[in-house]
């Protein structure tokens, strides 16, 4: 109910109906990875999933931000089914990717933002290595690139309210990790898949 | 309560649209080449969208001022959203944009709703024009400051201030015409849209000489003159729903046609300067909301002020 209202409000303000360009919605296991510019990213990408898939598709959110107080936890975990990741985790001796792998082992899908933080640019910054590690350990999961257009304009970092600017969610063709493909080459290829969709109109 | 005069008007619209739908069906069967078929499909999509628009207007007019204002406020909202979406704004403009959307847009329509005409005429051109750059300057970003400010100001001016002059016709107190102002709004919208449609039809049938090939490749002299003259005649024929004599109605219609034409041309240039062909994809066959409202942005304030000047004592 509340999640439908959240999605409805986001759609009214910024549009953002999904364009499935290279893939169709499917119940098979996937790791959606997208450029990250705004808090709206998670909501619109999650809303892009058919309702039946939302229960098994988990956006990955930063624990230091979304775990901070009860309201944020309620939105992230209660409404959007998020998995919280501890960005400073490895420093504390814990494995930050462990909760993500737990969901993948259950056969669920993930939505991740491999830049690790929100940027304001049209094109994504360099990717962190998490995507590579997940691709190596879960080779059967499809890696689906997503380009989110205009979201950082509609709701930039530090803003209090989103402004109505039309946004687009473009979902591209799945990639796979190549045989013996190196980490850096793979991360560049994954980023390029998103960049290529930024040029589509 | 709905003005009884509106009943035959909407009946007439339904008749015209039914005829258009039938013609569209016939043409669909006769189109042979792929280009012809694409043209006919686009025409049919437009006709379908017209049905929807007429239905929405009928609803608004039946339920009165508040619903009409909400309808136009939503129209302004979608037009402003389309305008801002195409305009490259920066994070530093965010606060100015938030004020445009969440303060000035609703304020403009509330002012019309409570009949505050003096403030409605200056809220955006005075207060918003001065306040918006102040909000942006607090972010200390001077790059392209004038251009960025102008974009936000113009977006608000065209999509909210100008369009709001259409429902603002409901404010005018014309002696002997009390309680019938919604017919003025009908007159404006009918002439603007008829002029667009007639120019399109005349252009498709007889168009040869392009007026501004770079800005708006579909506009031809034949379409403009033929469609404009036909819309002016239509305006004269509708004099009985207005406080005007037939000659005055023709003059008003001509003013609406000319302003609407200029609005279409100017907004087309704005759109092209930002590298787009349509403002959006909201209405199939028509592009975005602003593609339909571009003529209204120029015609509404002009018609409002002409009527106010000559017919309100």
CSV table of C-alpha atoms in Angstrom, one decimal:
chain,number,residue,atom,x,y,z
A,1,UNK,CA,0.0,0.0,0.0
A,2,UNK,CA,2.5,2.6,1.2
A,3,UNK,CA,5.0,1.3,-1.4
A,4,UNK,CA,2.5,1.7,-4.1
A,5,UNK,CA,1.9,5.3,-3.0
A,6,UNK,CA,5.7,5.9,-3.0
A,7,UNK,CA,5.9,4.6,-6.5
A,8,UNK,CA,2.9,6.6,-7.6
A,9,UNK,CA,4.2,9.8,-6.2
A,10,UNK,CA,7.6,9.2,-7.8
A,11,UNK,CA,5.9,8.5,-11.2
A,12,UNK,CA,3.8,11.6,-10.9
A,13,UNK,CA,6.8,13.8,-10.2
A,14,UNK,CA,9.5,12.4,-12.5
A,15,UNK,CA,7.8,9.8,-14.7
A,16,UNK,CA,10.5,7.2,-15.1
A,17,UNK,CA,8.6,4.4,-16.8
A,18,UNK,CA,11.1,1.7,-17.6
A,19,UNK,CA,12.3,1.0,-21.2
A,20,UNK,CA,13.3,-2.6,-21.4
A,21,UNK,CA,15.7,-2.3,-24.4
A,22,UNK,CA,18.0,-5.3,-24.2
A,23,UNK,CA,16.2,-7.5,-21.7
A,24,UNK,CA,12.6,-8.3,-20.6
A,25,UNK,CA,11.5,-8.7,-17.0
A,26,UNK,CA,12.1,-12.2,-15.9
A,27,UNK,CA,12.1,-14.2,-12.7
A,28,UNK,CA,15.5,-15.6,-13.4
A,29,UNK,CA,18.3,-14.6,-11.1
A,30,UNK,CA,19.8,-11.2,-12.0
A,31,UNK,CA,22.2,-8.6,-10.7
A,32,UNK,CA,21.0,-5.2,-12.0
A,33,UNK,CA,23.8,-2.7,-11.9
A,34,UNK,CA,23.2,1.0,-12.5
A,35,UNK,CA,24.8,4.5,-12.4
A,36,UNK,CA,24.1,6.3,-9.2
A,37,UNK,CA,23.0,9.9,-9.0
A,38,UNK,CA,20.1,10.2,-6.5
A,39,UNK,CA,18.0,8.6,-3.8
A,40,UNK,CA,15.4,8.3,-6.6
A,41,UNK,CA,17.5,5.7,-8.3
A,42,UNK,CA,16.5,2.9,-6.0
A,43,UNK,CA,12.9,3.7,-6.0
A,44,UNK,CA,12.5,4.0,-9.8
A,45,UNK,CA,14.6,1.0,-10.6
A,46,UNK,CA,12.7,-1.1,-8.0
A,47,UNK,CA,9.4,0.3,-9.4
A,48,UNK,CA,10.6,-0.8,-12.9
A,49,UNK,CA,10.2,-4.4,-11.8
A,50,UNK,CA,6.9,-6.1,-12.2
A,51,UNK,CA,5.2,-6.4,-8.9
A,52,UNK,CA,5.6,-10.1,-8.7
A,53,UNK,CA,9.4,-9.7,-8.8
A,54,UNK,CA,9.8,-7.0,-6.2
A,55,UNK,CA,9.7,-9.4,-3.3
A,56,UNK,CA,12.8,-11.2,-4.6
A,57,UNK,CA,14.7,-8.2,-5.9
A,58,UNK,CA,16.8,-6.4,-3.3
A,59,UNK,CA,18.3,-3.0,-3.8
A,60,UNK,CA,21.6,-2.7,-2.1
A,61,UNK,CA,21.8,0.4,0.1
A,62,UNK,CA,24.6,2.0,2.2
A,63,UNK,CA,24.2,1.0,5.9
A,64,UNK,CA,25.9,4.2,7.1
A,65,UNK,CA,23.1,6.3,5.5
A,66,UNK,CA,20.0,4.1,5.3
A,67,UNK,CA,20.5,2.3,8.6
A,68,UNK,CA,20.9,5.6,10.5
A,69,UNK,CA,17.5,6.1,12.0
A,70,UNK,CA,14.1,4.3,12.1
A,71,UNK,CA,12.5,6.2,9.3
A,72,UNK,CA,15.3,5.5,6.9
A,73,UNK,CA,15.4,1.8,7.9
A,74,UNK,CA,11.6,1.6,7.5
A,75,UNK,CA,11.9,3.0,3.9
A,76,UNK,CA,14.9,1.0,2.9
A,77,UNK,CA,14.2,-2.3,4.5
A,78,UNK,CA,10.4,-2.2,5.2
A,79,UNK,CA,9.3,-0.8,1.8
A,80,UNK,CA,12.0,-1.5,-0.7
A,81,UNK,CA,13.3,-4.8,0.6
A,82,UNK,CA,16.9,-3.4,0.7
A,83,UNK,CA,20.0,-5.2,1.8
A,84,UNK,CA,22.2,-2.9,3.8
A,85,UNK,CA,25.9,-2.9,3.0
A,86,UNK,CA,28.6,-1.6,5.3
A,87,UNK,CA,30.7,0.6,3.1
A,88,UNK,CA,33.5,0.8,5.6
A,89,UNK,CA,33.1,-2.9,6.4
A,90,UNK,CA,36.4,-4.4,5.4
A,91,UNK,CA,38.2,-2.0,7.7
A,92,UNK,CA,36.3,-3.4,10.7
A,93,UNK,CA,37.3,-7.0,9.8
A,94,UNK,CA,33.9,-7.9,8.4
A,95,UNK,CA,33.1,-8.9,4.9
A,96,UNK,CA,30.9,-6.1,3.5
A,97,UNK,CA,29.6,-8.3,0.6
A,98,UNK,CA,28.4,-11.1,2.9
A,99,UNK,CA,24.8,-10.0,3.2
A,100,UNK,CA,24.6,-9.6,-0.6
A,101,UNK,CA,25.9,-13.1,-1.2
A,102,UNK,CA,23.4,-14.5,1.3
A,103,UNK,CA,20.5,-13.1,-0.9
A,104,UNK,CA,22.1,-14.5,-4.1
A,105,UNK,CA,22.5,-17.9,-2.5
A,106,UNK,CA,18.8,-17.9,-1.8
A,107,UNK,CA,18.3,-17.4,-5.5
A,108,UNK,CA,17.1,-13.8,-5.2
A,109,UNK,CA,18.2,-10.9,-7.4
A,110,UNK,CA,20.1,-7.7,-6.5
A,111,UNK,CA,20.1,-4.1,-7.6
A,112,UNK,CA,23.6,-2.6,-7.1
A,113,UNK,CA,25.3,0.7,-7.7
A,114,UNK,CA,28.9,-0.2,-8.5
A,115,UNK,CA,30.2,3.3,-8.2
A,116,UNK,CA,29.6,3.0,-4.5
A,117,UNK,CA,28.3,6.5,-4.0
A,118,UNK,CA,26.1,9.1,-5.7
A,119,UNK,CA,27.6,11.3,-8.4
A,120,UNK,CA,26.0,14.2,-10.2
A,121,UNK,CA,27.5,13.6,-13.7
A,122,UNK,CA,25.7,12.3,-16.8
A,123,UNK,CA,28.1,9.3,-17.0
A,124,UNK,CA,29.0,7.0,-14.2
A,125,UNK,CA,32.4,7.2,-12.4
A,126,UNK,CA,34.8,4.2,-12.1
A,127,UNK,CA,33.3,1.0,-10.7
A,128,UNK,CA,34.3,-0.6,-7.4
A,129,UNK,CA,35.3,-4.2,-7.5
A,130,UNK,CA,32.2,-5.7,-5.8
A,131,UNK,CA,30.4,-6.4,-9.1
A,132,UNK,CA,33.4,-8.4,-10.3
A,133,UNK,CA,33.5,-10.5,-7.1
A,134,UNK,CA,29.7,-11.2,-7.3
A,135,UNK,CA,30.0,-12.1,-11.0
A,136,UNK,CA,32.8,-14.5,-10.2
A,137,UNK,CA,31.0,-16.3,-7.4
A,138,UNK,CA,27.6,-16.4,-9.0
A,139,UNK,CA,28.3,-17.0,-12.6
A,140,UNK,CA,24.7,-18.2,-13.3
A,141,UNK,CA,23.3,-14.8,-12.4
A,142,UNK,CA,22.6,-12.5,-15.4
A,143,UNK,CA,24.4,-9.1,-15.1
A,144,UNK,CA,21.9,-6.5,-16.4
A,145,UNK,CA,23.1,-2.9,-17.0
A,146,UNK,CA,20.7,0.0,-16.3
A,147,UNK,CA,21.1,3.6,-17.2
A,148,UNK,CA,19.2,6.1,-15.1
A,149,UNK,CA,18.8,9.4,-16.9
A,150,UNK,CA,18.2,12.8,-15.3
A,151,UNK,CA,17.7,11.4,-11.8
A,152,UNK,CA,20.6,13.4,-10.3
A,153,UNK,CA,19.1,16.5,-11.8
A,154,UNK,CA,15.7,15.8,-10.3
A,155,UNK,CA,17.0,15.0,-6.9
A,156,UNK,CA,20.7,15.9,-6.5
A,157,UNK,CA,22.7,15.2,-3.4
A,158,UNK,CA,21.9,17.4,-0.5
A,159,UNK,CA,18.6,18.5,-1.9
A,160,UNK,CA,15.5,18.4,0.4
A,161,UNK,CA,12.8,17.7,-2.2
A,162,UNK,CA,12.9,16.1,-5.7
A,163,UNK,CA,12.0,18.5,-8.5
A,164,UNK,CA,9.8,17.3,-11.3
A,165,UNK,CA,12.1,16.6,-14.2
A,166,UNK,CA,11.3,13.7,-16.5
A,167,UNK,CA,13.5,10.7,-15.8
A,168,UNK,CA,14.2,7.6,-17.8
A,169,UNK,CA,15.1,4.1,-16.7
A,170,UNK,CA,16.8,2.1,-19.5
A,171,UNK,CA,17.4,-1.6,-19.0
A,172,UNK,CA,20.0,-3.1,-21.4
A,173,UNK,CA,21.2,-6.5,-22.6
A,174,UNK,CA,22.7,-8.8,-20.0
A,175,UNK,CA,26.5,-9.4,-19.8
A,176,UNK,CA,28.5,-12.3,-18.6
A,177,UNK,CA,31.9,-12.5,-17.2
A,178,UNK,CA,34.3,-13.8,-19.9
A,179,UNK,CA,36.4,-16.9,-19.5
A,180,UNK,CA,39.5,-15.7,-17.6
A,181,UNK,CA,38.5,-12.1,-17.9
A,182,UNK,CA,40.6,-9.8,-15.6
A,183,UNK,CA,38.9,-7.6,-13.0
A,184,UNK,CA,39.8,-4.2,-14.5
A,185,UNK,CA,38.8,-5.2,-18.1
A,186,UNK,CA,35.5,-6.5,-16.8
A,187,UNK,CA,34.7,-3.5,-14.8
A,188,UNK,CA,35.5,-1.2,-17.7
A,189,UNK,CA,33.3,-3.3,-20.0
A,190,UNK,CA,30.4,-3.2,-17.5
A,191,UNK,CA,30.7,0.5,-17.2
A,192,UNK,CA,30.8,0.9,-21.0
A,193,UNK,CA,27.6,-1.0,-21.2
A,194,UNK,CA,25.9,1.7,-19.2
A,195,UNK,CA,27.7,4.5,-21.0
A,196,UNK,CA,26.5,3.1,-24.3
A,197,UNK,CA,22.9,3.5,-23.1
A,198,UNK,CA,23.4,7.1,-22.1
A,199,UNK,CA,23.8,7.9,-25.8
A,200,UNK,CA,20.5,6.3,-26.8
A,201,UNK,CA,17.6,8.7,-27.2
B,1,UNK,CA,-23.6,24.3,-13.2
B,2,UNK,CA,-22.8,23.8,-16.8
B,3,UNK,CA,-23.9,26.6,-19.1
B,4,UNK,CA,-26.7,25.3,-21.3
B,5,UNK,CA,-24.9,26.8,-24.4
B,6,UNK,CA,-22.1,24.3,-23.9
B,7,UNK,CA,-24.4,21.4,-24.7
B,8,UNK,CA,-24.8,22.1,-28.4
B,9,UNK,CA,-21.1,23.1,-28.6
B,10,UNK,CA,-19.9,19.8,-27.2
B,11,UNK,CA,-22.5,18.0,-29.4
B,12,UNK,CA,-20.9,19.8,-32.4
B,13,UNK,CA,-17.4,18.7,-31.3
B,14,UNK,CA,-18.6,15.1,-31.0
B,15,UNK,CA,-20.1,15.3,-34.5
B,16,UNK,CA,-16.8,16.7,-35.9
B,17,UNK,CA,-14.7,14.1,-34.2
B,18,UNK,CA,-17.0,11.3,-35.3
B,19,UNK,CA,-16.6,12.5,-38.8
B,20,UNK,CA,-12.9,12.7,-38.4
B,21,UNK,CA,-12.8,9.2,-36.9
B,22,UNK,CA,-14.8,7.8,-39.9
B,23,UNK,CA,-12.5,9.6,-42.4
B,24,UNK,CA,-9.5,8.3,-40.6
B,25,UNK,CA,-10.9,4.7,-40.9
B,26,UNK,CA,-11.6,5.2,-44.6
B,27,UNK,CA,-8.1,6.7,-45.3
B,28,UNK,CA,-6.5,3.8,-43.4
B,29,UNK,CA,-8.1,1.3,-45.8
B,30,UNK,CA,-7.0,3.3,-48.8
B,31,UNK,CA,-3.4,4.0,-47.8
B,32,UNK,CA,-1.0,2.0,-50.0
B,33,UNK,CA,2.5,3.2,-49.5
B,34,UNK,CA,4.3,2.9,-46.1
B,35,UNK,CA,4.6,6.7,-45.9
B,36,UNK,CA,0.9,7.2,-46.5
B,37,UNK,CA,0.2,4.6,-43.9
B,38,UNK,CA,2.5,6.3,-41.4
B,39,UNK,CA,0.8,9.7,-42.0
B,40,UNK,CA,-2.7,8.1,-41.6
B,41,UNK,CA,-1.6,6.3,-38.4
B,42,UNK,CA,-0.3,9.6,-37.0
B,43,UNK,CA,-3.6,11.3,-37.9
B,44,UNK,CA,-5.6,8.5,-36.2
B,45,UNK,CA,-3.5,8.8,-33.1
B,46,UNK,CA,-4.1,12.5,-33.1
B,47,UNK,CA,-7.9,12.0,-33.5
B,48,UNK,CA,-7.9,9.5,-30.6
B,49,UNK,CA,-6.1,12.0,-28.4
B,50,UNK,CA,-8.6,14.7,-29.4
B,51,UNK,CA,-11.4,12.6,-28.1
B,52,UNK,CA,-9.7,12.3,-24.8
B,53,UNK,CA,-9.0,16.0,-24.6
B,54,UNK,CA,-12.6,16.9,-25.4
B,55,UNK,CA,-13.8,14.5,-22.8
B,56,UNK,CA,-11.5,16.1,-20.2
B,57,UNK,CA,-12.7,19.5,-21.1
B,58,UNK,CA,-16.3,18.5,-21.0
B,59,UNK,CA,-15.7,17.1,-17.5
B,60,UNK,CA,-14.0,20.2,-16.3
B,61,UNK,CA,-16.7,22.5,-17.7
B,62,UNK,CA,-19.4,20.4,-16.1
B,63,UNK,CA,-17.8,20.5,-12.7
B,64,UNK,CA,-17.0,24.2,-12.8
B,65,UNK,CA,-14.2,26.6,-11.8
B,66,UNK,CA,-12.2,24.5,-9.3
B,67,UNK,CA,-12.0,21.5,-11.6
B,68,UNK,CA,-11.1,23.7,-14.6
B,69,UNK,CA,-8.3,25.3,-12.5
B,70,UNK,CA,-6.9,22.0,-11.4
B,71,UNK,CA,-6.9,20.8,-15.0
B,72,UNK,CA,-5.0,23.8,-16.2
B,73,UNK,CA,-2.6,23.6,-13.2
B,74,UNK,CA,-1.8,20.0,-14.1
B,75,UNK,CA,-1.3,21.2,-17.7
B,76,UNK,CA,1.1,23.8,-16.5
B,77,UNK,CA,2.8,21.2,-14.4
B,78,UNK,CA,3.4,18.8,-17.3
B,79,UNK,CA,4.5,21.6,-19.6
B,80,UNK,CA,6.9,23.0,-17.0
B,81,UNK,CA,8.3,19.5,-16.4
B,82,UNK,CA,8.8,19.0,-20.1
B,83,UNK,CA,10.5,22.4,-20.5
B,84,UNK,CA,12.8,21.9,-17.6
B,85,UNK,CA,13.6,18.3,-18.6
B,86,UNK,CA,15.0,19.5,-21.9
B,87,UNK,CA,16.9,22.4,-20.4
B,88,UNK,CA,20.3,21.6,-19.0
B,89,UNK,CA,20.0,22.9,-15.5
B,90,UNK,CA,22.5,22.2,-12.7
B,91,UNK,CA,22.3,21.1,-9.1
B,92,UNK,CA,22.9,24.8,-8.2
B,93,UNK,CA,19.5,25.6,-9.8
B,94,UNK,CA,17.7,23.1,-7.7
B,95,UNK,CA,16.3,25.5,-5.1
B,96,UNK,CA,15.0,27.9,-7.8
B,97,UNK,CA,13.3,25.0,-9.6
B,98,UNK,CA,11.8,23.7,-6.4
B,99,UNK,CA,10.3,27.2,-5.8
B,100,UNK,CA,9.0,27.4,-9.4
B,101,UNK,CA,7.2,24.0,-9.1
B,102,UNK,CA,6.1,24.0,-5.5
B,103,UNK,CA,5.4,27.7,-4.8
B,104,UNK,CA,4.8,29.8,-7.9
B,105,UNK,CA,2.9,27.2,-9.9
B,106,UNK,CA,0.2,26.5,-7.2
B,107,UNK,CA,0.2,30.2,-6.1
B,108,UNK,CA,-0.7,31.4,-9.6
B,109,UNK,CA,-3.7,29.1,-9.8
B,110,UNK,CA,-4.8,29.8,-6.2
B,111,UNK,CA,-4.7,33.6,-7.0
B,112,UNK,CA,-7.1,32.9,-9.9
B,113,UNK,CA,-9.2,30.8,-7.7
B,114,UNK,CA,-9.7,33.5,-5.1
B,115,UNK,CA,-10.2,36.2,-7.7
B,116,UNK,CA,-7.0,38.2,-6.8
B,117,UNK,CA,-6.5,39.6,-10.3
B,118,UNK,CA,-3.9,42.4,-9.4
B,119,UNK,CA,-1.5,40.0,-7.7
B,120,UNK,CA,-2.1,37.2,-10.3
B,121,UNK,CA,-0.8,39.6,-13.0
B,122,UNK,CA,2.4,40.3,-11.3
B,123,UNK,CA,3.3,37.4,-9.0
B,124,UNK,CA,5.5,35.7,-11.6
B,125,UNK,CA,6.8,38.6,-13.7
B,126,UNK,CA,7.8,40.6,-10.6
B,127,UNK,CA,8.2,38.4,-7.6
B,128,UNK,CA,9.3,35.1,-9.2
B,129,UNK,CA,11.6,36.9,-11.7
B,130,UNK,CA,13.4,38.6,-8.8
B,131,UNK,CA,13.3,35.8,-6.3
B,132,UNK,CA,14.5,32.9,-8.5
B,133,UNK,CA,17.9,34.3,-9.3
B,134,UNK,CA,18.4,35.1,-5.7
B,135,UNK,CA,17.7,31.5,-4.7
B,136,UNK,CA,20.2,30.4,-7.3
B,137,UNK,CA,22.9,32.9,-6.4
B,138,UNK,CA,23.1,31.6,-2.9
B,139,UNK,CA,24.8,28.5,-4.3
B,140,UNK,CA,27.8,30.7,-5.4
B,141,UNK,CA,28.0,29.3,-8.9
B,142,UNK,CA,28.5,32.0,-11.5
B,143,UNK,CA,29.1,29.8,-14.6
B,144,UNK,CA,26.4,30.6,-17.2
B,145,UNK,CA,24.5,32.4,-14.5
B,146,UNK,CA,22.5,34.7,-16.8
B,147,UNK,CA,21.7,31.9,-19.2
B,148,UNK,CA,20.6,29.5,-16.4
B,149,UNK,CA,18.5,32.2,-14.7
B,150,UNK,CA,16.8,33.1,-18.0
B,151,UNK,CA,16.0,29.4,-18.7
B,152,UNK,CA,14.2,28.9,-15.4
B,153,UNK,CA,12.4,32.3,-15.6
B,154,UNK,CA,11.2,31.7,-19.2
B,155,UNK,CA,10.1,28.2,-18.4
B,156,UNK,CA,7.9,29.5,-15.6
B,157,UNK,CA,6.7,32.5,-17.7
B,158,UNK,CA,5.6,30.4,-20.7
B,159,UNK,CA,4.2,27.3,-19.0
B,160,UNK,CA,2.6,28.8,-15.9
B,161,UNK,CA,2.1,32.5,-16.3
B,162,UNK,CA,1.0,32.5,-19.9
B,163,UNK,CA,-1.1,29.3,-19.8
B,164,UNK,CA,-2.8,30.4,-16.6
B,165,UNK,CA,-4.3,33.3,-18.6
B,166,UNK,CA,-6.7,30.8,-20.2
B,167,UNK,CA,-8.6,29.9,-17.0
B,168,UNK,CA,-8.1,33.5,-15.8
B,169,UNK,CA,-10.7,34.4,-18.4
B,170,UNK,CA,-13.1,33.2,-15.7
B,171,UNK,CA,-12.1,36.3,-13.6
B,172,UNK,CA,-13.2,38.9,-16.1
B,173,UNK,CA,-16.4,40.8,-15.1
B,174,UNK,CA,-18.1,41.7,-18.4
B,175,UNK,CA,-21.4,43.5,-18.0
B,176,UNK,CA,-24.3,41.4,-19.4
B,177,UNK,CA,-22.1,38.3,-19.6
B,178,UNK,CA,-22.0,37.3,-15.9
B,179,UNK,CA,-21.8,33.6,-15.2
B,180,UNK,CA,-21.0,32.7,-18.8
B,181,UNK,CA,-17.2,33.3,-18.7
B,182,UNK,CA,-16.5,29.6,-19.3
B,183,UNK,CA,-17.7,30.3,-22.9
B,184,UNK,CA,-14.8,32.7,-23.4
B,185,UNK,CA,-12.4,29.9,-22.4
B,186,UNK,CA,-14.2,27.6,-24.8
B,187,UNK,CA,-13.8,30.2,-27.5
B,188,UNK,CA,-10.1,30.6,-26.9
B,189,UNK,CA,-9.3,26.9,-26.8
B,190,UNK,CA,-11.6,26.2,-29.8
B,191,UNK,CA,-10.0,28.8,-32.0
B,192,UNK,CA,-6.4,28.0,-31.0
B,193,UNK,CA,-6.9,24.3,-31.6
B,194,UNK,CA,-9.0,24.7,-34.7
B,195,UNK,CA,-6.3,27.0,-36.1
B,196,UNK,CA,-3.7,24.4,-35.5
B,197,UNK,CA,-5.8,21.6,-37.0
B,198,UNK,CA,-6.9,23.7,-40.0
B,199,UNK,CA,-3.3,24.9,-40.7
B,200,UNK,CA,-2.2,21.3,-40.6
B,201,UNK,CA,-5.0,20.2,-43.0
B,202,UNK,CA,-4.5,23.1,-45.4
B,203,UNK,CA,-0.8,22.6,-45.3
B,204,UNK,CA,-1.1,18.8,-46.0
B,205,UNK,CA,-3.4,19.5,-48.9
B,206,UNK,CA,-2.0,22.6,-50.6
B,207,UNK,CA,1.2,23.4,-48.8
B,208,UNK,CA,4.1,24.4,-51.1
B,209,UNK,CA,6.1,27.4,-49.8
B,210,UNK,CA,7.7,26.8,-46.4
B,211,UNK,CA,7.6,29.7,-44.0
B,212,UNK,CA,10.5,28.8,-41.7
B,213,UNK,CA,12.0,25.5,-42.9
B,214,UNK,CA,14.7,25.4,-40.2
B,215,UNK,CA,12.5,26.2,-37.3
B,216,UNK,CA,9.3,24.4,-38.1
B,217,UNK,CA,9.5,22.4,-41.4
B,218,UNK,CA,5.7,21.6,-41.5
B,219,UNK,CA,4.6,25.3,-41.6
B,220,UNK,CA,3.7,26.6,-45.0
B,221,UNK,CA,2.3,29.9,-46.2
B,222,UNK,CA,-0.7,28.0,-47.8
B,223,UNK,CA,-1.4,26.2,-44.5
B,224,UNK,CA,-1.0,29.4,-42.4
B,225,UNK,CA,-3.1,31.7,-44.6
B,226,UNK,CA,-5.8,29.1,-45.4
B,227,UNK,CA,-6.0,27.6,-41.9
B,228,UNK,CA,-5.8,31.0,-40.3
B,229,UNK,CA,-8.6,32.5,-42.5
B,230,UNK,CA,-10.8,29.4,-41.8
B,231,UNK,CA,-10.2,29.7,-38.0
B,232,UNK,CA,-11.0,33.4,-38.1
B,233,UNK,CA,-14.3,32.7,-39.9
B,234,UNK,CA,-15.1,30.0,-37.4
B,235,UNK,CA,-14.5,32.6,-34.6
B,236,UNK,CA,-16.9,35.0,-36.3
B,237,UNK,CA,-19.4,32.2,-36.6
B,238,UNK,CA,-19.1,31.6,-32.8
B,239,UNK,CA,-19.9,35.2,-31.9
B,240,UNK,CA,-23.1,34.1,-30.3
B,241,UNK,CA,-21.3,32.4,-27.4
B,242,UNK,CA,-19.2,35.6,-26.7
B,243,UNK,CA,-19.9,39.2,-25.7
B,244,UNK,CA,-18.6,40.2,-29.1
B,245,UNK,CA,-20.3,41.3,-32.3
B,246,UNK,CA,-19.5,39.0,-35.3
B,247,UNK,CA,-16.9,41.5,-36.5
B,248,UNK,CA,-15.3,41.8,-33.1
B,249,UNK,CA,-15.3,38.0,-32.7
B,250,UNK,CA,-13.5,37.7,-36.1
B,251,UNK,CA,-11.0,40.3,-34.9
B,252,UNK,CA,-10.4,38.4,-31.6
B,253,UNK,CA,-10.1,35.1,-33.5
B,254,UNK,CA,-7.6,36.7,-35.9
B,255,UNK,CA,-5.5,37.9,-32.9
B,256,UNK,CA,-5.7,34.4,-31.4
B,257,UNK,CA,-4.6,32.8,-34.7
B,258,UNK,CA,-1.6,35.2,-35.1
B,259,UNK,CA,-0.5,34.9,-31.5
B,260,UNK,CA,-0.9,31.2,-31.6
B,261,UNK,CA,1.2,31.0,-34.8
B,262,UNK,CA,4.0,33.0,-33.2
B,263,UNK,CA,3.9,30.9,-30.1
B,264,UNK,CA,4.2,27.7,-32.1
B,265,UNK,CA,7.2,29.2,-34.0
B,266,UNK,CA,9.0,30.6,-31.0
B,267,UNK,CA,8.6,27.4,-28.9
B,268,UNK,CA,9.7,25.3,-31.8
B,269,UNK,CA,12.9,27.4,-32.0
B,270,UNK,CA,13.4,26.9,-28.2
B,271,UNK,CA,12.9,23.2,-28.6
B,272,UNK,CA,15.3,22.9,-31.5
B,273,UNK,CA,17.9,25.0,-29.7
B,274,UNK,CA,17.9,22.2,-27.1
B,275,UNK,CA,18.2,19.5,-29.8
B,276,UNK,CA,14.8,18.0,-29.6
B,277,UNK,CA,12.0,17.5,-32.1
B,278,UNK,CA,9.1,17.0,-29.6
B,279,UNK,CA,8.7,18.3,-26.0
B,280,UNK,CA,7.9,14.9,-24.8
B,281,UNK,CA,6.1,11.6,-25.5
B,282,UNK,CA,3.0,12.1,-23.3
B,283,UNK,CA,0.3,12.1,-26.0
B,284,UNK,CA,0.6,9.6,-28.8
B,285,UNK,CA,0.7,11.4,-32.2
B,286,UNK,CA,1.1,14.8,-30.6
B,287,UNK,CA,4.4,14.6,-28.8
B,288,UNK,CA,4.3,16.2,-25.3
B,289,UNK,CA,1.8,18.4,-23.6
B,290,UNK,CA,3.8,21.5,-24.6
B,291,UNK,CA,3.6,20.5,-28.2
B,292,UNK,CA,-0.2,21.0,-27.9
B,293,UNK,CA,-0.1,24.1,-25.7
B,294,UNK,CA,2.6,26.0,-27.5
B,295,UNK,CA,0.1,28.2,-29.3
B,296,UNK,CA,-1.9,28.7,-26.1
B,297,UNK,CA,1.1,30.2,-24.4
B,298,UNK,CA,1.1,33.2,-26.7
B,299,UNK,CA,-2.6,33.4,-27.5
B,300,UNK,CA,-4.0,33.2,-23.9
B,301,UNK,CA,-2.4,36.3,-22.4
B,302,UNK,CA,-3.2,38.4,-25.6
B,303,UNK,CA,-6.8,37.3,-25.7
B,304,UNK,CA,-7.2,37.9,-21.9
B,305,UNK,CA,-5.8,41.4,-22.1
B,306,UNK,CA,-7.7,42.4,-25.3
B,307,UNK,CA,-10.9,41.3,-23.7
B,308,UNK,CA,-10.1,42.9,-20.4
B,309,UNK,CA,-9.2,46.2,-22.1
B,310,UNK,CA,-12.1,46.5,-24.4
B,311,UNK,CA,-15.0,44.7,-22.6
B,312,UNK,CA,-14.4,45.2,-18.9
B,313,UNK,CA,-15.3,48.7,-17.8
